[in-house]
Amino acid sequence: MKKFLALLLAGVMAFSLAACGGSGSGGSSSGGTDETGGAAPAADVAEPGTINVCIASEPDTIDPALNSAVDGATLLIHMFSGLAKWAQDPSGALEIVPDCAEELVEGVENEDGTVTYTYTLREGLTWSDGEPLTAGDFVFAWNRAAGPELAADYGYMFEIVDGYAEMWETDDSGENFVNPDAVLNVEAPDDRTIVVTIENAVPYWNELLAFPTYFPVREDVVANEAWATDPSTYVCNGAYTMASWDHNSLITLEKNESYYDAANVTMDTINFYLSDDSNNMLTNYENGDWQFIDDIPTNEMARVQEQYPDEYVVGGQMGTYYVIWNTATDILPANSGLTGAEAEHAREEIRNAISLLFDRNYIVEEIGQAGQVPASSFVALGLLDANGIDQFYENAGHNDGFVGYYDTSEEAMQSNFDAAIETLSQYYTYDEASGQFTDFPMTLTYLYNTSEGHQAIGEYLQAALAGVGINMQLENQEWATFLNTRKEGNYDIARNGWLGDYNDPISFLDMWTTNSGNNDAQFGRGDHASVQAYSMDLTPYGYDINVENGTWAETYDVLISTIKSCTDNDTRYELMHIAEDLLMQTGCICPLYYYTDPYMINSSVQGFFASPLGYKYFMYCTIA
Amino acid sequence: MNGKTALYIVKRLILAAVTVWIVITITFFVMRAVPGGPFMGERAISAAAQAQLEAKYGLDKPLLTQYFTYLKDIFLHFDFGPSLKQRGRDVIGIIADGMRTSVKLGVIAAFISLGVGVVLGSVAALRRNKFIDRVIMVITTAFVSMPSFIMGSLLLVLFALKLGWVPANGTTAAGMILPIITLALYPMAYITRLTRSSMLDVLGQDYIRTARAKGVSKWKIIFGHALKNSLIPVITYFGPMLAYIVTGSLVVEKIFAVPGIGRAFVNSITGRDYPLIMGTTIILATLIVIMNLVSDILYKLVDPRITFD
């Protein structure tokens, strides 16, 4: 037993020494995947043909059809090439240009209003394993991404393609498909020709062609369900190939010399580090190991802006942070005596008045601190209007002297507040002396998903309402529970946010139809289904539709389907403005700010750009 | 090992299996009772698509059927199923990836803490109330009371940012130094204090005095008699500590961006990735149960007075 003890002690010592040696010597135990980030402490030591970036943590998937995340899309645009792509012209402006297609042709309108496009692929395109890329690969990939078998999050990106509706047609139970053999109306008459027919002309069609869900994949490659999880089976056709993937650590892309445009790709190697901690990202950025990070800790925001004014960039993002009311939340005084449409109009007035109590400038400057823009409409900053130049939100609302549905300027705060008090005084008793409403009928519960930022905003909203005597308590839930609660409509008022899928306002508007899975406000459901409070007149636009006091289904749902089948661009945008008017009239949507995408990029990096959807392009970067 | 010991181990193994089975059962049903699901996201998919996916992964069957299928798959085929979130990846692969890192970090950190802790604790006890003892006690008190997120952040700022000696990213060999130190500091400090007090206790025992009186050399007393007996509480602590430390620390993994199992576990719960939740829970539970058992057996080996009755 004596020996046992001595042995144990000796063993312990030996172990710790070995351990120290192993970890300190930069040994081979890490798998040797990192050539540049390991010992090289600063950017000036990194090789010029290599860039180290961090956009997010491990992507759930990098299968083009399955991905629905912005960080996954950034990886995909480097490794895949669709018919079209985003590019930067010499002036720095972004445009959609042909990629695999020789040119982005004009569509030919058919008699039934559908539009057919015939694309020709460039000559000699190949996959990263040397196999030729054919038109049939696109046909296969599109049907795979759109169809029920894969049931991908972004399958609906093919909604505009003829045949999609048949694919997804179900019986009355809503769970059994009527046409199991249906396919999209897209064909490959030969190896270089793709003929696709869409339901009606839409201005964002070319943008869809540049969207990752529309990228090609090869049938024999994806037959292996795990193909997109391992570099050895990841066959792609873009500017880069995946050299290695250390799960949760690092994805390394190497330039694909067989890419048709390889001559213009300047960055040889891109290391995508995978991290979900913004503090860790910032440390890696500040010590020079990484040249780009896409997330900055909120509490460091002010310091970073001051310390790195040239490297801190506020990119655009098409999204809105807003507060949502459940239509079922009854905030009318018990003795109001109002019913039906009158009651609904009263609720609308109250909700819209409460929305005016919030100081959006305070929220973005003191809480958000990332260059967010106070919002006065739901369709976000960045989405363009009919002419492709004006911002849609600048033409929203019908008020003079300000943009949107209410004035968000600091000067207007007092008049907004006064107007809100005046409106609310019609319904509740206002005590002038204390400046409080004394009989607001309920204590509201504000639901948000657990996060410091959302909590800070919730606390501000709570304080703003408490200032006028309206009690609101805060309730936070973990993300998945929160999503469930909100979708089920088990809340009074909740935090919400929406990012557009493509640069068309319809991506913000079609989510509010009665049966949409994203209709968290529960429009047209429950008691709201029978509320006849909405009117619209589409006769000036050539439609025989004029509804006075209709239900949500009779107005908004009809309007959205009209927009979706509308082929005249100007009319379509007019109709979308009407849809947003209807939406904002309800007061259920209370926009707070338009999202921005702050990131940091080392000043030695040239040639970087980001698409309007927030995808980051590193392929044309050089490091000075 | 005598028959009694063997019987004891067999009994404990059966008990361990039962414990793990109870953990599986509770986790399985509690997890499914929690609102939300794996196919729910900010962007809702259609009811038809949802039904399609549920059918694909067998989530449309009655819960009890799913439970028995699951038990059959893991016990008969050792099949933990596919991840529902990271489509195309198997649960076992994800766990193996995470465990590789966590075990490496954890084992190194555990043995460093044991080695350094025992030495420092012995030194402190032998130099009781001297300067070196005071210094060791002050430092270990600080390490024991400082939470790892503060210690980790301090180390990160100092060594990765200000001095630039090591990378801030825990994916490389050099990047693992800081997380290992962060993981090791608390148990090291704890073991130091444990060793010190237990050694002091032992040094005051009659048999040590007898040995001294008989003229046994000082070092022989320390290494031959005192240290061995004073390690008993350390061993009891070490087993569960090792299990705890290799099953990943979310805090340390986050601060240093270490690709360990802790993060996979937490993400699986947030994403309602049922098979991954089950897989990680089972592996972690098994590890803890086994380490407790090993620690009990070691206990007996060091102290023959302990019986397994």
PDB file of C-alpha atoms in Angstrom, chain A residues 257-473:
ATOM      1  CA  GLU A 257      -9.531  26.993 -59.637  1.00  0.00           C
ATOM      2  CA  SER A 258     -12.123  25.399 -61.897  1.00  0.00           C
ATOM      3  CA  TYR A 259     -14.687  28.126 -61.184  1.00  0.00           C
ATOM      4  CA  TYR A 260     -15.349  29.946 -64.459  1.00  0.00           C
ATOM      5  CA  ASP A 261     -14.540  33.349 -62.927  1.00  0.00           C
ATOM      6  CA  ALA A 262     -11.574  32.160 -60.841  1.00  0.00           C
ATOM      7  CA  ALA A 263      -9.320  34.786 -62.403  1.00  0.00           C
ATOM      8  CA  ASN A 264     -11.231  37.531 -60.621  1.00  0.00           C
ATOM      9  CA  VAL A 265     -11.355  35.823 -57.220  1.00  0.00           C
ATOM     10  CA  THR A 266      -8.584  37.476 -55.226  1.00  0.00           C
ATOM     11  CA  MET A 267      -8.770  35.779 -51.843  1.00  0.00           C
ATOM     12  CA  ASP A 268      -7.177  32.315 -51.782  1.00  0.00           C
ATOM     13  CA  THR A 269      -8.311  31.080 -48.394  1.00  0.00           C
ATOM     14  CA  ILE A 270     -11.174  32.123 -46.141  1.00  0.00           C
ATOM     15  CA  ASN A 271     -11.247  30.857 -42.573  1.00  0.00           C
ATOM     16  CA  PHE A 272     -14.769  31.091 -41.189  1.00  0.00           C
ATOM     17  CA  TYR A 273     -14.352  30.795 -37.435  1.00  0.00           C
ATOM     18  CA  LEU A 274     -17.476  29.584 -35.672  1.00  0.00           C
ATOM     19  CA  SER A 275     -18.317  31.360 -32.439  1.00  0.00           C
ATOM     20  CA  ASP A 276     -21.504  32.480 -30.774  1.00  0.00           C
ATOM     21  CA  ASP A 277     -19.940  34.721 -28.177  1.00  0.00           C
ATOM     22  CA  SER A 278     -19.603  38.333 -29.226  1.00  0.00           C
ATOM     23  CA  ASN A 279     -17.097  39.118 -26.477  1.00  0.00           C
ATOM     24  CA  ASN A 280     -14.838  36.365 -27.713  1.00  0.00           C
ATOM     25  CA  MET A 281     -15.249  37.638 -31.269  1.00  0.00           C
ATOM     26  CA  LEU A 282     -14.242  41.134 -30.272  1.00  0.00           C
ATOM     27  CA  THR A 283     -11.169  39.895 -28.403  1.00  0.00           C
ATOM     28  CA  ASN A 284     -10.040  37.953 -31.459  1.00  0.00           C
ATOM     29  CA  TYR A 285     -10.651  40.996 -33.599  1.00  0.00           C
ATOM     30  CA  GLU A 286      -8.828  43.379 -31.308  1.00  0.00           C
ATOM     31  CA  ASN A 287      -5.764  41.199 -30.924  1.00  0.00           C
ATOM     32  CA  GLY A 288      -5.539  41.038 -34.707  1.00  0.00           C
ATOM     33  CA  ASP A 289      -6.294  37.359 -35.267  1.00  0.00           C
ATOM     34  CA  TRP A 290      -9.536  37.989 -37.130  1.00  0.00           C
ATOM     35  CA  GLN A 291     -10.144  40.643 -39.764  1.00  0.00           C
ATOM     36  CA  PHE A 292     -13.931  40.616 -39.719  1.00  0.00           C
ATOM     37  CA  ILE A 293     -16.549  40.017 -37.051  1.00  0.00           C
ATOM     38  CA  ASP A 294     -20.292  40.251 -37.492  1.00  0.00           C
ATOM     39  CA  ASP A 295     -21.345  40.669 -33.891  1.00  0.00           C
ATOM     40  CA  ILE A 296     -20.321  43.262 -31.304  1.00  0.00           C
ATOM     41  CA  PRO A 297     -21.283  43.122 -27.621  1.00  0.00           C
ATOM     42  CA  THR A 298     -23.847  45.844 -26.883  1.00  0.00           C
ATOM     43  CA  ASN A 299     -21.948  47.080 -23.854  1.00  0.00           C
ATOM     44  CA  GLU A 300     -18.805  47.550 -25.962  1.00  0.00           C
ATOM     45  CA  MET A 301     -20.615  49.336 -28.773  1.00  0.00           C
ATOM     46  CA  ALA A 302     -19.850  52.876 -27.606  1.00  0.00           C
ATOM     47  CA  ARG A 303     -16.170  52.201 -26.961  1.00  0.00           C
ATOM     48  CA  VAL A 304     -15.703  50.380 -30.261  1.00  0.00           C
ATOM     49  CA  GLN A 305     -17.291  53.211 -32.234  1.00  0.00           C
ATOM     50  CA  GLU A 306     -14.968  55.688 -30.629  1.00  0.00           C
ATOM     51  CA  GLN A 307     -11.839  53.577 -30.794  1.00  0.00           C
ATOM     52  CA  TYR A 308     -12.276  52.218 -34.331  1.00  0.00           C
ATOM     53  CA  PRO A 309     -14.277  54.815 -36.244  1.00  0.00           C
ATOM     54  CA  ASP A 310     -12.967  53.523 -39.587  1.00  0.00           C
ATOM     55  CA  GLU A 311     -13.454  49.855 -38.854  1.00  0.00           C
ATOM     56  CA  TYR A 312     -16.902  49.946 -37.269  1.00  0.00           C
ATOM     57  CA  VAL A 313     -19.482  49.759 -40.052  1.00  0.00           C
ATOM     58  CA  VAL A 314     -23.252  49.898 -39.780  1.00  0.00           C
ATOM     59  CA  GLY A 315     -24.551  47.827 -42.664  1.00  0.00           C
ATOM     60  CA  GLY A 316     -28.116  47.827 -43.848  1.00  0.00           C
ATOM     61  CA  GLN A 317     -30.543  45.083 -43.032  1.00  0.00           C
ATOM     62  CA  MET A 318     -34.110  44.766 -44.235  1.00  0.00           C
ATOM     63  CA  GLY A 319     -35.891  44.233 -40.985  1.00  0.00           C
ATOM     64  CA  THR A 320     -38.135  45.797 -38.385  1.00  0.00           C
ATOM     65  CA  TYR A 321     -38.184  45.399 -34.616  1.00  0.00           C
ATOM     66  CA  TYR A 322     -41.725  45.878 -33.414  1.00  0.00           C
ATOM     67  CA  VAL A 323     -44.258  45.313 -30.698  1.00  0.00           C
ATOM     68  CA  ILE A 324     -47.235  43.185 -31.588  1.00  0.00           C
ATOM     69  CA  TRP A 325     -50.698  43.231 -30.049  1.00  0.00           C
ATOM     70  CA  ASN A 326     -52.871  40.182 -29.974  1.00  0.00           C
ATOM     71  CA  THR A 327     -56.198  41.119 -31.627  1.00  0.00           C
ATOM     72  CA  ALA A 328     -57.889  39.190 -28.816  1.00  0.00           C
ATOM     73  CA  THR A 329     -56.496  41.479 -26.101  1.00  0.00           C
ATOM     74  CA  ASP A 330     -59.471  43.549 -25.063  1.00  0.00           C
ATOM     75  CA  ILE A 331     -58.372  46.920 -23.829  1.00  0.00           C
ATOM     76  CA  LEU A 332     -61.732  48.662 -24.060  1.00  0.00           C
ATOM     77  CA  PRO A 333     -63.270  50.002 -20.877  1.00  0.00           C
ATOM     78  CA  ALA A 334     -65.908  47.587 -19.560  1.00  0.00           C
ATOM     79  CA  ASN A 335     -68.637  50.169 -19.846  1.00  0.00           C
ATOM     80  CA  SER A 336     -67.803  51.372 -23.346  1.00  0.00           C
ATOM     81  CA  GLY A 337     -70.920  49.757 -24.770  1.00  0.00           C
ATOM     82  CA  LEU A 338     -69.198  49.440 -28.132  1.00  0.00           C
ATOM     83  CA  THR A 339     -69.555  46.320 -30.242  1.00  0.00           C
ATOM     84  CA  GLY A 340     -68.475  44.970 -33.608  1.00  0.00           C
ATOM     85  CA  ALA A 341     -66.717  47.348 -35.967  1.00  0.00           C
ATOM     86  CA  GLU A 342     -67.117  50.319 -33.624  1.00  0.00           C
ATOM     87  CA  ALA A 343     -65.407  48.455 -30.826  1.00  0.00           C
ATOM     88  CA  GLU A 344     -62.615  47.407 -33.181  1.00  0.00           C
ATOM     89  CA  HIS A 345     -62.100  50.962 -34.397  1.00  0.00           C
ATOM     90  CA  ALA A 346     -61.884  52.100 -30.793  1.00  0.00           C
ATOM     91  CA  ARG A 347     -59.247  49.443 -30.083  1.00  0.00           C
ATOM     92  CA  GLU A 348     -57.359  50.556 -33.160  1.00  0.00           C
ATOM     93  CA  GLU A 349     -57.347  54.131 -31.895  1.00  0.00           C
ATOM     94  CA  ILE A 350     -56.150  53.073 -28.468  1.00  0.00           C
ATOM     95  CA  ARG A 351     -53.363  50.856 -29.789  1.00  0.00           C
ATOM     96  CA  ASN A 352     -52.189  53.521 -32.203  1.00  0.00           C
ATOM     97  CA  ALA A 353     -52.265  56.111 -29.421  1.00  0.00           C
ATOM     98  CA  ILE A 354     -50.208  53.888 -27.123  1.00  0.00           C
ATOM     99  CA  SER A 355     -47.704  53.481 -29.940  1.00  0.00           C
ATOM    100  CA  LEU A 356     -47.213  57.266 -29.923  1.00  0.00           C
ATOM    101  CA  LEU A 357     -46.155  57.188 -26.260  1.00  0.00           C
ATOM    102  CA  PHE A 358     -42.875  55.461 -27.078  1.00  0.00           C
ATOM    103  CA  ASP A 359     -39.745  57.481 -27.701  1.00  0.00           C
ATOM    104  CA  ARG A 360     -38.068  55.525 -30.484  1.00  0.00           C
ATOM    105  CA  ASN A 361     -35.040  57.809 -30.487  1.00  0.00           C
ATOM    106  CA  TYR A 362     -34.372  56.915 -26.881  1.00  0.00           C
ATOM    107  CA  ILE A 363     -34.643  53.211 -27.706  1.00  0.00           C
ATOM    108  CA  VAL A 364     -32.121  53.303 -30.550  1.00  0.00           C
ATOM    109  CA  GLU A 365     -29.684  55.715 -28.953  1.00  0.00           C
ATOM    110  CA  GLU A 366     -29.675  54.548 -25.361  1.00  0.00           C
ATOM    111  CA  ILE A 367     -30.593  50.884 -25.630  1.00  0.00           C
ATOM    112  CA  GLY A 368     -29.817  49.618 -29.127  1.00  0.00           C
ATOM    113  CA  GLN A 369     -26.717  51.741 -29.724  1.00  0.00           C
ATOM    114  CA  ALA A 370     -25.995  50.113 -33.069  1.00  0.00           C
ATOM    115  CA  GLY A 371     -27.144  52.799 -35.461  1.00  0.00           C
ATOM    116  CA  GLN A 372     -30.718  51.495 -35.668  1.00  0.00           C
ATOM    117  CA  VAL A 373     -33.227  53.827 -37.294  1.00  0.00           C
ATOM    118  CA  PRO A 374     -36.497  54.767 -35.542  1.00  0.00           C
ATOM    119  CA  ALA A 375     -39.290  53.112 -37.504  1.00  0.00           C
ATOM    120  CA  SER A 376     -42.511  54.715 -38.647  1.00  0.00           C
ATOM    121  CA  SER A 377     -43.746  51.856 -40.822  1.00  0.00           C
ATOM    122  CA  PHE A 378     -43.673  48.078 -40.846  1.00  0.00           C
ATOM    123  CA  VAL A 379     -42.071  47.541 -44.265  1.00  0.00           C
ATOM    124  CA  ALA A 380     -38.444  48.196 -43.410  1.00  0.00           C
ATOM    125  CA  LEU A 381     -35.815  50.618 -44.521  1.00  0.00           C
ATOM    126  CA  GLY A 382     -33.960  49.157 -47.499  1.00  0.00           C
ATOM    127  CA  LEU A 383     -36.986  47.875 -49.411  1.00  0.00           C
ATOM    128  CA  LEU A 384     -37.487  49.874 -52.567  1.00  0.00           C
ATOM    129  CA  ASP A 385     -40.622  51.291 -54.109  1.00  0.00           C
ATOM    130  CA  ALA A 386     -41.942  50.795 -57.653  1.00  0.00           C
ATOM    131  CA  ASN A 387     -39.253  52.837 -59.413  1.00  0.00           C
ATOM    132  CA  GLY A 388     -36.462  50.838 -57.806  1.00  0.00           C
ATOM    133  CA  ILE A 389     -34.897  54.018 -56.415  1.00  0.00           C
ATOM    134  CA  ASP A 390     -37.138  55.431 -53.683  1.00  0.00           C
ATOM    135  CA  GLN A 391     -37.449  53.710 -50.355  1.00  0.00           C
ATOM    136  CA  PHE A 392     -40.869  52.118 -49.898  1.00  0.00           C
ATOM    137  CA  TYR A 393     -41.138  53.453 -46.349  1.00  0.00           C
ATOM    138  CA  GLU A 394     -40.610  57.017 -47.529  1.00  0.00           C
ATOM    139  CA  ASN A 395     -43.867  56.794 -49.461  1.00  0.00           C
ATOM    140  CA  ALA A 396     -45.724  54.979 -46.708  1.00  0.00           C
ATOM    141  CA  GLY A 397     -48.624  56.631 -44.866  1.00  0.00           C
ATOM    142  CA  HIS A 398     -50.490  59.622 -46.134  1.00  0.00           C
ATOM    143  CA  ASN A 399     -49.292  62.324 -43.866  1.00  0.00           C
ATOM    144  CA  ASP A 400     -47.613  65.539 -44.756  1.00  0.00           C
ATOM    145  CA  GLY A 401     -44.405  66.742 -43.293  1.00  0.00           C
ATOM    146  CA  PHE A 402     -43.034  63.408 -42.170  1.00  0.00           C
ATOM    147  CA  VAL A 403     -42.244  59.967 -43.470  1.00  0.00           C
ATOM    148  CA  GLY A 404     -44.363  56.965 -42.533  1.00  0.00           C
ATOM    149  CA  TYR A 405     -47.414  56.612 -40.342  1.00  0.00           C
ATOM    150  CA  TYR A 406     -46.298  58.930 -37.545  1.00  0.00           C
ATOM    151  CA  ASP A 407     -43.506  61.378 -36.915  1.00  0.00           C
ATOM    152  CA  THR A 408     -40.497  59.804 -35.198  1.00  0.00           C
ATOM    153  CA  SER A 409     -38.426  62.984 -34.902  1.00  0.00           C
ATOM    154  CA  GLU A 410     -37.403  64.108 -31.447  1.00  0.00           C
ATOM    155  CA  GLU A 411     -39.232  67.412 -31.935  1.00  0.00           C
ATOM    156  CA  ALA A 412     -42.494  65.561 -32.499  1.00  0.00           C
ATOM    157  CA  MET A 413     -42.261  63.588 -29.267  1.00  0.00           C
ATOM    158  CA  GLN A 414     -44.265  66.124 -27.261  1.00  0.00           C
ATOM    159  CA  SER A 415     -47.004  66.550 -29.839  1.00  0.00           C
ATOM    160  CA  ASN A 416     -47.212  62.764 -30.278  1.00  0.00           C
ATOM    161  CA  PHE A 417     -47.556  62.416 -26.529  1.00  0.00           C
ATOM    162  CA  ASP A 418     -50.264  65.086 -26.357  1.00  0.00           C
ATOM    163  CA  ALA A 419     -52.182  63.478 -29.209  1.00  0.00           C
ATOM    164  CA  ALA A 420     -51.958  60.100 -27.520  1.00  0.00           C
ATOM    165  CA  ILE A 421     -53.275  61.484 -24.225  1.00  0.00           C
ATOM    166  CA  GLU A 422     -56.101  63.222 -26.020  1.00  0.00           C
ATOM    167  CA  THR A 423     -57.159  60.028 -27.783  1.00  0.00           C
ATOM    168  CA  LEU A 424     -56.853  57.838 -24.704  1.00  0.00           C
ATOM    169  CA  SER A 425     -58.833  60.385 -22.651  1.00  0.00           C
ATOM    170  CA  GLN A 426     -61.847  59.569 -24.786  1.00  0.00           C
ATOM    171  CA  TYR A 427     -61.836  56.076 -23.349  1.00  0.00           C
ATOM    172  CA  TYR A 428     -60.264  56.285 -19.913  1.00  0.00           C
ATOM    173  CA  THR A 429     -60.387  58.738 -17.024  1.00  0.00           C
ATOM    174  CA  TYR A 430     -57.380  61.056 -17.093  1.00  0.00           C
ATOM    175  CA  ASP A 431     -56.246  62.693 -13.905  1.00  0.00           C
ATOM    176  CA  GLU A 432     -54.668  65.983 -14.991  1.00  0.00           C
ATOM    177  CA  ALA A 433     -52.895  66.526 -11.686  1.00  0.00           C
ATOM    178  CA  SER A 434     -50.976  63.255 -11.682  1.00  0.00           C
ATOM    179  CA  GLY A 435     -50.919  62.869 -15.462  1.00  0.00           C
ATOM    180  CA  GLN A 436     -52.235  59.317 -15.092  1.00  0.00           C
ATOM    181  CA  PHE A 437     -55.102  57.307 -16.420  1.00  0.00           C
ATOM    182  CA  THR A 438     -56.870  55.930 -13.387  1.00  0.00           C
ATOM    183  CA  ASP A 439     -59.052  53.212 -14.873  1.00  0.00           C
ATOM    184  CA  PHE A 440     -57.136  51.384 -17.590  1.00  0.00           C
ATOM    185  CA  PRO A 441     -59.025  48.079 -17.451  1.00  0.00           C
ATOM    186  CA  MET A 442     -56.199  45.582 -17.241  1.00  0.00           C
ATOM    187  CA  THR A 443     -52.578  44.950 -16.400  1.00  0.00           C
ATOM    188  CA  LEU A 444     -50.923  44.143 -19.688  1.00  0.00           C
ATOM    189  CA  THR A 445     -48.280  41.435 -19.911  1.00  0.00           C
ATOM    190  CA  TYR A 446     -45.420  42.085 -22.307  1.00  0.00           C
ATOM    191  CA  LEU A 447     -43.915  38.854 -23.556  1.00  0.00           C
ATOM    192  CA  TYR A 448     -40.366  38.691 -24.872  1.00  0.00           C
ATOM    193  CA  ASN A 449     -37.709  36.066 -25.419  1.00  0.00           C
ATOM    194  CA  THR A 450     -34.969  35.967 -22.811  1.00  0.00           C
ATOM    195  CA  SER A 451     -32.247  38.421 -23.755  1.00  0.00           C
ATOM    196  CA  GLU A 452     -30.744  41.461 -22.098  1.00  0.00           C
ATOM    197  CA  GLY A 453     -31.492  43.680 -25.077  1.00  0.00           C
ATOM    198  CA  HIS A 454     -35.151  42.702 -25.323  1.00  0.00           C
ATOM    199  CA  GLN A 455     -35.489  43.077 -21.590  1.00  0.00           C
ATOM    200  CA  ALA A 456     -34.066  46.596 -21.647  1.00  0.00           C
ATOM    201  CA  ILE A 457     -36.560  47.581 -24.322  1.00  0.00           C
ATOM    202  CA  GLY A 458     -39.377  45.909 -22.390  1.00  0.00           C
ATOM    203  CA  GLU A 459     -38.416  47.853 -19.293  1.00  0.00           C
ATOM    204  CA  TYR A 460     -38.435  51.093 -21.224  1.00  0.00           C
ATOM    205  CA  LEU A 461     -41.892  50.382 -22.673  1.00  0.00           C
ATOM    206  CA  GLN A 462     -43.090  49.460 -19.200  1.00  0.00           C
ATOM    207  CA  ALA A 463     -41.771  52.728 -17.781  1.00  0.00           C
ATOM    208  CA  ALA A 464     -43.292  54.765 -20.612  1.00  0.00           C
ATOM    209  CA  LEU A 465     -46.700  53.239 -19.987  1.00  0.00           C
ATOM    210  CA  ALA A 466     -46.398  53.486 -16.211  1.00  0.00           C
ATOM    211  CA  GLY A 467     -45.821  57.207 -16.755  1.00  0.00           C
ATOM    212  CA  VAL A 468     -49.434  57.543 -17.858  1.00  0.00           C
ATOM    213  CA  GLY A 469     -50.876  55.040 -15.403  1.00  0.00           C
ATOM    214  CA  ILE A 470     -51.019  51.968 -17.634  1.00  0.00           C
ATOM    215  CA  ASN A 471     -49.619  48.932 -15.861  1.00  0.00           C
ATOM    216  CA  MET A 472     -47.617  46.463 -17.851  1.00  0.00           C
ATOM    217  CA  GLN A 473     -45.700  43.560 -16.399  1.00  0.00           C
TER     218      GLN A 473
END
